Amino acid sequence: MDKILAKTLFVGQNIQYMPECHSTNDIAAAIAKTKGSWEGTVVVTDHQINGRGQRGNDWQSAKGANLTFSVILNPSALSAADHFHLHYVASLAVFNTLKAYIKEVKIKWPNDILVKGKKICGILIENSISKRHIENSIVGIGLNVNQDIFHYDRATSLKDLTGLDYRREEILAVLCEQLEAAYLCLRRGEVAALKSQYLKNLFQYKQPAMYEAHGEAFSGSIEGVDEHGRLMIERAGAVQYYDFKEVSFLY
């Protein structure tokens, strides 16, 4: 895993591999603070002891079976207020990678990836802010590849879905290519195109479904994502806005 054949300009051209670590995001963040660190550096491990999820939950992954890695990006021209644009980039990179292997892939807001309603990938983005701009961003990705036993009944993997074993290095190379392509779109200012693709493939977009907010279950329809990354749900004829921890999917 210390070298991959990614056809990229910078993402994945510098690989920092370790058999085991506490958190690839923490290590990548420390590297990003060092002078002369390379944008696109990938920190990858076979076993992450203290992985974190989007809502502060643990990310559990079988040793040596999956892809657990973090990528350093330096989107210095991106305003902190526009941080959700990076969620478009990361989510679409994973989505576009997986759709070459399997069908029925969906992005679950803000940036989980589902297949047939089960979670196959979690993404955690942590930003360092300087003067109201994002100095660097650590994009952590946990993708279930060859794991076949789960303690959570709504989790899945490529092997679980297809019965096949996969070379993690090959998938990592494709992921780096897709991440760089989406990131370069962002740097060119093509935010509208990224958002359009994100919404097109969003789980339960424009469909009636059940949600829970502030201890109350309700029926609603996802109508979009606003400029701050809040989920827009129409309920009882009015659109309500929800931040990351304010609403849950009931399905």
PDB file of C-alpha atoms in Angstrom, residues 7 9 11 18 33 37 39 44 52 56-57 61 111 117 139 143 147 172 174 180 186 202 209 211 216 233 241 244 248:
ATOM      1  CA  LYS A   7      -2.895   8.673 -13.031  1.00  0.00           C
ATOM      2  CA  LEU A   9      -0.964  15.242 -10.986  1.00  0.00           C
ATOM      3  CA  VAL A  11      -3.318  13.300  -5.292  1.00  0.00           C
ATOM      4  CA  MET A  18       1.607   2.505   8.104  1.00  0.00           C
ATOM      5  CA  LYS A  33       1.345  21.642   9.469  1.00  0.00           C
ATOM      6  CA  SER A  37       4.135  19.331   2.969  1.00  0.00           C
ATOM      7  CA  GLU A  39      -0.837  18.728  -1.320  1.00  0.00           C
ATOM      8  CA  VAL A  44      -3.205   5.088   4.507  1.00  0.00           C
ATOM      9  CA  ARG A  52     -13.968   8.834  13.822  1.00  0.00           C
ATOM     10  CA  GLY A  56     -18.330  11.706  16.413  1.00  0.00           C
ATOM     11  CA  ASN A  57     -19.113   7.994  16.176  1.00  0.00           C
ATOM     12  CA  SER A  61     -13.149  -1.614  10.117  1.00  0.00           C
ATOM     13  CA  ASN A 111     -21.430  12.506   2.753  1.00  0.00           C
ATOM     14  CA  GLY A 117     -29.708   1.427   1.631  1.00  0.00           C
ATOM     15  CA  VAL A 139     -10.423  14.329   3.787  1.00  0.00           C
ATOM     16  CA  LEU A 143     -14.455   2.377   2.374  1.00  0.00           C
ATOM     17  CA  GLN A 147     -14.941  -7.148   4.900  1.00  0.00           C
ATOM     18  CA  LEU A 172      -7.286   3.503  -3.994  1.00  0.00           C
ATOM     19  CA  VAL A 174      -9.079   5.123  -8.891  1.00  0.00           C
ATOM     20  CA  GLU A 180      -8.373  14.983  -8.002  1.00  0.00           C
ATOM     21  CA  LEU A 186     -13.927  22.996  -7.593  1.00  0.00           C
ATOM     22  CA  LEU A 202     -28.650  12.063  -3.264  1.00  0.00           C
ATOM     23  CA  ALA A 209     -39.642   9.660   3.641  1.00  0.00           C
ATOM     24  CA  TYR A 211     -37.142  11.755   9.503  1.00  0.00           C
ATOM     25  CA  GLU A 216     -40.165  14.248  16.733  1.00  0.00           C
ATOM     26  CA  ILE A 233     -36.662  19.231   3.928  1.00  0.00           C
ATOM     27  CA  TYR A 241     -33.304  23.703   7.286  1.00  0.00           C
ATOM     28  CA  PHE A 244     -25.430  18.001  10.498  1.00  0.00           C
ATOM     29  CA  SER A 248     -31.891  11.736  11.478  1.00  0.00           C
TER      30      SER A 248
END
